[in-house]
């Protein structure tokens, strides 16, 4: 059995996984850092220092749970960007040390490719497909010809969808991160209570913009003054509906343009139940089948990185020990 180790430390989640192309995920652990909540956002230095403390014991636990030693592995994959430099360096240095000590091949994985290939963990990904990547840092539509071949169809001009959830959550005084908090509040609210803008609605591009929505919500909240619990859940539901509607609108456009019959959602915001519901209905209406990874593989995790490592290394693409991190950068095709 071929086994691949994946390591992910690009932001505030420390994660290790062992993946086998025959069996799927053999062992997997993520340690989410809770210290950031009281600051209302990720504090980079706390994130990297916590990765330093957490990564080695997490790796040991995962290897023990898989019942394997280094000699059983076929290769190592590690996220080397985009992300917080200090956080990325912890994971990359660790992965390099393991690769150096064992002689195993190493593959640097683009975080966004990891999110896309989270859809290939439990079953082969059907391609060509359109993939909507919606996370805290990214909102992009890709035409995926096959794993390794990516064409960018469009992306956000300003805030990412997850960032919009997080900022609106903060405006409403909901716990960090805003995404899950808004989804929870929205279940009790009326999505039609407030009319928020859907930016770029009539543009012919597959692009998004969410900064106007954030401003519209802030202005509405200022106008409302002291808000009852009822009003908070109504604003949350209306804002969530505006984000989901904008995402669905451009996703349908991408399906119509590419004439694809397969659509996947990826990234942290793919955990949102309302997004899944609306996308199933509207993408289904446009003639494509929609799916998404299990919730635990939507938000940052190493399972998707271990799976991506298998795609790279089995195709003969690997990196040397001079591999570096990068804070920003588009996903490029490699196959
Ligand atoms: O992919 P991810 O874990 O990290 C990044 O690569 O950014 O995504 C995190 C983002 C956050 O903005 C968070 O608020 C959002 O995903 N998120 C959600 C939900 N769960 C996480 N957004 C909406 N609804 C959710 N249930
Ligand atoms: Zn992510």
Short mmCIF file of C-alpha atoms and ligand atoms in Angstrom, two decimals:
data_model
loop_
_atom_site.label_atom_id
_atom_site.label_comp_id
_atom_site.label_asym_id
_atom_site.label_seq_id
_atom_site.Cartn_x
_atom_site.Cartn_y
_atom_site.Cartn_z
CA UNK A 1 0.00 0.00 0.00
CA UNK A 2 1.36 3.43 -0.96
CA UNK A 3 1.16 5.97 1.88
CA UNK A 4 1.65 9.72 1.68
CA UNK A 5 2.18 12.17 4.57
CA UNK A 6 0.49 15.57 4.26
CA UNK A 7 1.31 18.64 6.35
CA UNK A 8 -0.72 21.87 6.44
CA UNK A 9 0.19 24.96 8.50
CA UNK A 10 -0.67 27.86 6.17
CA UNK A 11 -2.84 29.79 8.64
CA UNK A 12 -4.09 28.89 12.12
CA UNK A 13 -4.79 25.15 11.77
CA UNK A 14 -2.00 22.63 12.38
CA UNK A 15 -2.81 19.47 10.47
CA UNK A 16 -1.22 16.10 9.57
CA UNK A 17 -2.68 13.24 7.54
CA UNK A 18 -1.73 9.93 5.98
CA UNK A 19 -3.40 9.15 2.65
CA UNK A 20 -3.41 6.01 0.58
CA UNK A 21 -4.75 6.04 -3.01
CA UNK A 22 -6.18 2.58 -2.34
CA UNK A 23 -7.77 3.23 1.06
CA UNK A 24 -8.26 6.99 1.31
CA UNK A 25 -7.42 8.71 4.59
CA UNK A 26 -5.69 6.27 6.97
CA UNK A 27 -5.04 8.75 9.81
CA UNK A 28 -5.86 12.41 10.19
CA UNK A 29 -5.66 15.07 12.89
CA UNK A 30 -6.19 18.83 12.92
CA UNK A 31 -5.49 21.08 15.89
CA UNK A 32 -7.38 24.36 15.52
CA UNK A 33 -5.89 27.27 17.41
CA UNK A 34 -8.47 28.83 19.67
CA UNK A 35 -6.30 31.69 21.01
CA UNK A 36 -7.14 33.93 18.03
CA UNK A 37 -10.86 34.25 18.78
CA UNK A 38 -10.36 36.85 21.52
CA UNK A 39 -8.45 39.07 19.02
CA UNK A 40 -11.23 38.75 16.41
CA UNK A 41 -8.77 37.44 13.79
CA UNK A 42 -5.58 35.44 13.30
CA UNK A 43 -2.47 36.88 15.01
CA UNK A 44 0.43 35.68 12.80
CA UNK A 45 3.06 35.37 15.54
CA UNK A 46 0.75 33.40 17.83
CA UNK A 47 -0.12 31.16 14.85
CA UNK A 48 3.50 30.28 14.04
CA UNK A 49 4.51 29.78 17.67
CA UNK A 50 1.54 27.47 18.20
CA UNK A 51 2.42 25.45 15.06
CA UNK A 52 5.93 25.04 16.56
CA UNK A 53 4.46 23.50 19.71
CA UNK A 54 1.77 21.41 18.05
CA UNK A 55 3.20 19.98 14.84
CA UNK A 56 5.66 17.35 16.15
CA UNK A 57 3.23 15.71 18.66
CA UNK A 58 0.48 15.80 16.01
CA UNK A 59 2.78 14.07 13.48
CA UNK A 60 3.71 11.43 16.07
CA UNK A 61 0.05 10.80 16.89
CA UNK A 62 -0.94 10.41 13.24
CA UNK A 63 1.96 8.00 12.50
CA UNK A 64 1.03 5.99 15.59
CA UNK A 65 -2.67 5.89 14.67
CA UNK A 66 -1.75 4.72 11.16
CA UNK A 67 0.51 2.10 12.78
CA UNK A 68 3.41 2.99 10.49
CA UNK A 69 7.00 4.22 10.54
CA UNK A 70 8.85 6.52 8.14
CA UNK A 71 9.96 3.50 6.10
CA UNK A 72 6.34 2.78 5.16
CA UNK A 73 5.83 6.17 3.47
CA UNK A 74 6.09 6.79 -0.28
CA UNK A 75 6.35 10.57 -0.07
CA UNK A 76 5.59 13.84 1.69
CA UNK A 77 3.43 16.81 0.67
CA UNK A 78 3.44 20.17 2.41
CA UNK A 79 1.59 23.45 1.80
CA UNK A 80 4.25 26.02 0.87
CA UNK A 81 1.89 28.88 -0.04
CA UNK A 82 -0.10 31.05 -0.19
CA UNK A 83 -0.50 31.83 3.49
CA UNK A 84 1.18 33.43 6.48
CA UNK A 85 4.95 33.20 6.00
CA UNK A 86 5.77 32.39 9.63
CA UNK A 87 3.14 29.64 9.68
CA UNK A 88 4.17 28.18 6.32
CA UNK A 89 7.85 28.09 7.36
CA UNK A 90 7.08 25.87 10.36
CA UNK A 91 5.35 23.23 8.20
CA UNK A 92 7.86 23.46 5.36
CA UNK A 93 10.93 23.21 7.63
CA UNK A 94 9.40 20.21 9.39
CA UNK A 95 8.56 18.49 6.08
CA UNK A 96 12.08 19.17 4.78
CA UNK A 97 13.65 17.72 7.93
CA UNK A 98 11.56 14.54 7.56
CA UNK A 99 12.40 14.31 3.83
CA UNK A 100 16.11 14.92 4.50
CA UNK A 101 16.28 12.34 7.27
CA UNK A 102 14.37 9.67 5.38
CA UNK A 103 15.32 10.34 1.76
CA UNK A 104 11.60 10.46 0.84
CA UNK A 105 10.46 12.64 -2.09
CA UNK A 106 8.90 15.98 -1.17
CA UNK A 107 6.20 17.98 -3.01
CA UNK A 108 5.28 21.59 -2.22
CA UNK A 109 1.52 21.99 -2.64
CA UNK A 110 -0.36 25.20 -3.47
CA UNK A 111 -3.00 25.59 -0.77
CA UNK A 112 -5.77 26.23 -3.32
CA UNK A 113 -4.91 23.06 -5.23
CA UNK A 114 -5.23 21.26 -1.90
CA UNK A 115 -8.76 22.64 -1.47
CA UNK A 116 -9.69 21.60 -5.04
CA UNK A 117 -8.30 18.07 -4.59
CA UNK A 118 -10.21 17.65 -1.30
CA UNK A 119 -12.88 16.53 -3.76
CA UNK A 120 -10.64 13.62 -4.82
CA UNK A 121 -9.99 12.19 -1.33
CA UNK A 122 -12.85 9.73 -1.05
CA UNK A 123 -13.52 9.08 -4.73
CA UNK A 124 -11.85 9.98 -8.02
CA UNK A 125 -12.66 13.53 -9.07
CA UNK A 126 -14.69 13.61 -12.29
CA UNK A 127 -13.06 15.98 -14.76
CA UNK A 128 -13.30 18.22 -16.72
CA UNK A 129 -15.15 20.15 -14.05
CA UNK A 130 -15.69 23.68 -12.82
CA UNK A 131 -14.61 24.24 -9.19
CA UNK A 132 -15.65 27.15 -7.00
CA UNK A 133 -13.00 27.74 -4.33
CA UNK A 134 -14.47 29.75 -1.48
CA UNK A 135 -12.28 30.29 1.57
CA UNK A 136 -11.17 33.03 3.93
CA UNK A 137 -8.54 34.25 1.49
CA UNK A 138 -9.88 33.16 -1.93
CA UNK A 139 -12.98 33.23 -4.07
CA UNK A 140 -12.18 31.83 -7.49
CA UNK A 141 -13.75 29.77 -10.25
CA UNK A 142 -11.49 27.28 -12.04
CA UNK A 143 -11.94 25.12 -15.06
CA UNK A 144 -10.17 21.91 -14.01
CA UNK A 145 -9.30 19.87 -17.08
CA UNK A 146 -7.79 17.20 -14.82
CA UNK A 147 -5.89 17.26 -11.50
CA UNK A 148 -2.83 19.37 -12.33
CA UNK A 149 -4.42 21.45 -15.11
CA UNK A 150 -6.19 24.58 -13.93
CA UNK A 151 -7.62 27.53 -15.85
CA UNK A 152 -8.80 30.53 -13.83
CA UNK A 153 -12.25 31.66 -15.01
CA UNK A 154 -12.72 34.48 -12.53
CA UNK A 155 -12.17 35.63 -8.98
CA UNK A 156 -12.94 38.28 -6.44
CA UNK A 157 -11.88 41.86 -7.13
CA UNK A 158 -11.65 42.63 -3.39
CA UNK A 159 -12.74 40.60 -0.34
CA UNK A 160 -13.05 36.81 -0.41
CA UNK A 161 -16.45 35.30 0.46
CA UNK A 162 -15.13 33.90 3.76
CA UNK A 163 -13.63 37.29 4.59
CA UNK A 164 -17.06 38.87 3.95
CA UNK A 165 -18.65 36.35 6.34
CA UNK A 166 -15.97 37.08 8.95
CA UNK A 167 -16.19 40.88 8.65
CA UNK A 168 -20.00 40.90 8.73
CA UNK A 169 -19.90 38.56 11.74
CA UNK A 170 -17.68 41.10 13.50
CA UNK A 171 -20.05 43.99 12.60
CA UNK A 172 -22.93 41.97 14.11
CA UNK A 173 -20.92 41.15 17.25
CA UNK A 174 -21.04 37.40 16.55
CA UNK A 175 -18.23 35.04 17.68
CA UNK A 176 -15.16 34.60 15.41
CA UNK A 177 -14.97 33.14 12.81
CA UNK A 178 -18.04 34.79 11.32
CA UNK A 179 -18.86 32.10 8.73
CA UNK A 180 -20.19 29.38 11.04
CA UNK A 181 -21.66 32.02 13.43
CA UNK A 182 -23.63 33.70 10.64
CA UNK A 183 -24.87 30.36 9.34
CA UNK A 184 -26.10 29.47 12.82
CA UNK A 185 -27.79 32.86 13.37
CA UNK A 186 -29.27 32.82 9.85
CA UNK A 187 -31.20 29.62 10.62
CA UNK A 188 -33.42 31.68 12.94
CA UNK A 189 -33.64 34.71 10.64
CA UNK A 190 -35.61 35.94 7.64
CA UNK A 191 -33.39 36.13 4.54
CA UNK A 192 -35.80 38.55 2.87
CA UNK A 193 -35.87 41.02 5.78
CA UNK A 194 -33.17 43.28 4.29
CA UNK A 195 -32.18 43.82 0.69
CA UNK A 196 -28.39 43.81 0.34
CA UNK A 197 -26.52 44.36 -2.95
CA UNK A 198 -25.28 41.61 -5.28
CA UNK A 199 -22.24 43.34 -6.81
CA UNK A 200 -21.24 42.70 -10.43
CA UNK A 201 -24.60 41.07 -11.06
CA UNK A 202 -24.86 42.41 -14.60
CA UNK A 203 -21.15 42.18 -15.49
CA UNK A 204 -20.41 39.55 -18.11
CA UNK A 205 -17.34 38.34 -16.19
CA UNK A 206 -17.16 35.40 -13.78
CA UNK A 207 -15.81 37.85 -11.17
CA UNK A 208 -17.03 38.70 -7.68
CA UNK A 209 -16.92 41.68 -5.31
CA UNK A 210 -17.92 41.56 -1.65
CA UNK A 211 -16.58 44.79 -0.16
CA UNK A 212 -19.74 46.74 -1.12
CA UNK A 213 -21.90 44.21 0.71
CA UNK A 214 -19.79 44.55 3.87
CA UNK A 215 -20.20 48.36 3.70
CA UNK A 216 -23.96 48.07 3.05
CA UNK A 217 -24.33 45.84 6.14
CA UNK A 218 -22.25 48.24 8.25
CA UNK A 219 -24.37 51.23 7.17
CA UNK A 220 -27.61 49.31 7.82
CA UNK A 221 -26.40 48.30 11.31
CA UNK A 222 -25.46 51.92 12.08
CA UNK A 223 -28.89 53.07 10.88
CA UNK A 224 -30.68 50.42 12.99
CA UNK A 225 -28.85 51.47 16.18
CA UNK A 226 -29.59 49.19 19.15
CA UNK A 227 -30.54 45.84 17.56
CA UNK A 228 -32.81 43.17 19.03
CA UNK A 229 -31.75 39.51 18.76
CA UNK A 230 -34.44 39.15 16.08
CA UNK A 231 -32.91 41.96 13.98
CA UNK A 232 -29.40 40.46 14.30
CA UNK A 233 -30.54 37.09 12.95
CA UNK A 234 -32.48 38.81 10.14
CA UNK A 235 -29.40 40.83 9.08
CA UNK A 236 -27.28 37.63 9.28
CA UNK A 237 -29.76 35.70 7.11
CA UNK A 238 -30.09 38.52 4.56
CA UNK A 239 -26.30 38.98 4.30
CA UNK A 240 -25.72 35.22 3.95
CA UNK A 241 -28.34 35.14 1.19
CA UNK A 242 -26.58 37.97 -0.67
CA UNK A 243 -23.20 36.15 -0.52
CA UNK A 244 -24.71 32.80 -1.57
CA UNK A 245 -26.74 34.40 -4.37
CA UNK A 246 -23.66 36.19 -5.79
CA UNK A 247 -21.65 32.95 -5.67
CA UNK A 248 -24.44 30.98 -7.39
CA UNK A 249 -24.96 33.62 -10.08
CA UNK A 250 -21.36 33.53 -11.33
CA UNK A 251 -21.09 29.76 -10.85
CA UNK A 252 -24.07 29.27 -13.18
CA UNK A 253 -22.37 31.64 -15.67
CA UNK A 254 -19.20 29.49 -15.52
CA UNK A 255 -21.20 26.29 -16.09
CA UNK A 256 -22.96 27.82 -19.09
CA UNK A 257 -19.68 29.09 -20.58
CA UNK A 258 -17.76 25.84 -20.20
CA UNK A 259 -20.80 23.59 -20.86
CA UNK A 260 -19.49 21.35 -18.09
CA UNK A 261 -21.68 18.66 -16.53
CA UNK A 262 -19.61 18.49 -13.32
CA UNK A 263 -19.26 21.14 -10.61
CA UNK A 264 -17.44 21.01 -7.29
CA UNK A 265 -17.28 23.41 -4.33
CA UNK A 266 -14.13 23.66 -2.19
CA UNK A 267 -12.73 25.68 0.73
CA UNK A 268 -14.00 26.66 4.17
CA UNK A 269 -17.19 28.37 2.97
CA UNK A 270 -18.19 25.09 1.25
CA UNK A 271 -19.15 24.00 4.78
CA UNK A 272 -22.13 26.39 4.54
CA UNK A 273 -25.42 24.49 4.32
CA UNK A 274 -27.33 27.29 2.61
CA UNK A 275 -24.61 27.56 -0.08
CA UNK A 276 -24.82 23.79 -0.71
CA UNK A 277 -28.63 23.98 -0.94
CA UNK A 278 -28.73 26.93 -3.37
CA UNK A 279 -25.88 25.60 -5.52
CA UNK A 280 -27.51 22.18 -5.82
CA UNK A 281 -30.69 23.81 -7.07
CA UNK A 282 -29.21 26.43 -9.40
CA UNK A 283 -26.22 24.53 -10.80
CA UNK A 284 -28.52 21.52 -11.16
CA UNK A 285 -30.89 23.76 -13.13
CA UNK A 286 -27.97 24.71 -15.41
CA UNK A 287 -27.36 21.01 -16.14
CA UNK A 288 -24.40 20.12 -13.92
CA UNK A 289 -24.07 17.78 -10.94
CA UNK A 290 -22.71 19.52 -7.80
CA UNK A 291 -20.75 18.00 -4.97
CA UNK A 292 -18.39 19.05 -2.18
CA UNK A 293 -15.99 17.38 0.25
CA UNK A 294 -17.08 16.11 3.69
CA UNK A 295 -17.19 19.11 6.10
CA UNK A 296 -13.90 18.19 7.86
CA UNK A 297 -12.10 18.42 4.47
CA UNK A 298 -13.71 21.76 3.50
CA UNK A 299 -11.85 23.93 6.02
CA UNK A 300 -8.04 23.82 6.19
CA UNK A 301 -6.77 20.27 6.61
CA UNK A 302 -3.79 18.07 5.72
CA UNK A 303 -5.92 15.28 4.18
CA UNK A 304 -6.28 17.36 1.02
CA UNK A 305 -2.50 18.04 1.02
CA UNK A 306 -1.64 14.35 1.40
CA UNK A 307 -4.02 13.53 -1.47
CA UNK A 308 -2.47 16.28 -3.62
CA UNK A 309 1.01 14.91 -2.75
CA UNK A 310 0.02 11.58 -4.26
CA UNK A 311 -1.14 13.32 -7.47
CA UNK A 312 2.18 15.20 -7.78
CA UNK A 313 4.60 12.49 -6.72
CA UNK A 314 2.95 9.65 -8.67
CA UNK A 315 3.21 11.86 -11.77
CA UNK A 316 6.94 12.30 -11.07
CA UNK A 317 6.75 15.94 -9.96
CA UNK A 318 8.71 16.68 -6.82
CA UNK A 319 10.73 19.48 -5.22
CA UNK A 320 14.26 19.80 -3.88
CA UNK A 321 15.26 20.77 -0.34
CA UNK A 322 15.69 24.36 -1.58
CA UNK A 323 11.87 24.65 -1.76
CA UNK A 324 10.68 27.99 -0.32
CA UNK A 325 7.38 29.46 0.89
CA UNK A 326 5.36 32.13 -0.93
CA UNK A 327 2.81 34.43 0.74
CA UNK A 328 0.73 35.10 -2.41
CA UNK A 329 0.50 33.65 -5.88
CA UNK A 330 -1.92 32.14 -8.35
CA UNK A 331 -2.39 28.41 -8.78
CA UNK A 332 -0.57 27.28 -11.91
CA UNK A 333 -0.90 24.11 -13.96
CA UNK A 334 1.90 21.58 -13.52
CA UNK A 335 0.67 18.66 -15.59
O1 LIG B 1 -10.43 27.23 3.83
P1 LIG B 1 -10.42 27.86 5.16
O2 LIG B 1 -10.49 26.97 6.37
O3 LIG B 1 -9.16 28.77 5.36
C1 LIG B 1 -8.65 29.55 4.32
O4 LIG B 1 -7.90 28.99 3.47
O5 LIG B 1 -9.01 30.74 4.29
O6 LIG B 1 -11.64 28.90 5.17
C2 LIG B 1 -11.91 29.67 6.30
C3 LIG B 1 -13.12 30.51 5.99
C4 LIG B 1 -13.43 31.53 7.08
O7 LIG B 1 -13.62 32.79 6.49
C5 LIG B 1 -14.71 31.00 7.71
O8 LIG B 1 -15.55 32.01 8.22
C6 LIG B 1 -15.36 30.32 6.52
O9 LIG B 1 -14.29 29.69 5.85
N1 LIG B 1 -16.35 29.31 6.94
C7 LIG B 1 -17.67 29.42 6.69
C8 LIG B 1 -18.30 28.31 7.32
N2 LIG B 1 -17.33 27.56 7.92
C9 LIG B 1 -16.14 28.19 7.68
N3 LIG B 1 -18.36 30.34 6.01
C10 LIG B 1 -19.70 30.20 5.95
N4 LIG B 1 -20.38 29.18 6.53
C11 LIG B 1 -19.72 28.22 7.22
N5 LIG B 1 -20.39 27.23 7.80
ZN1 LIG B 2 -7.85 27.21 3.09
#
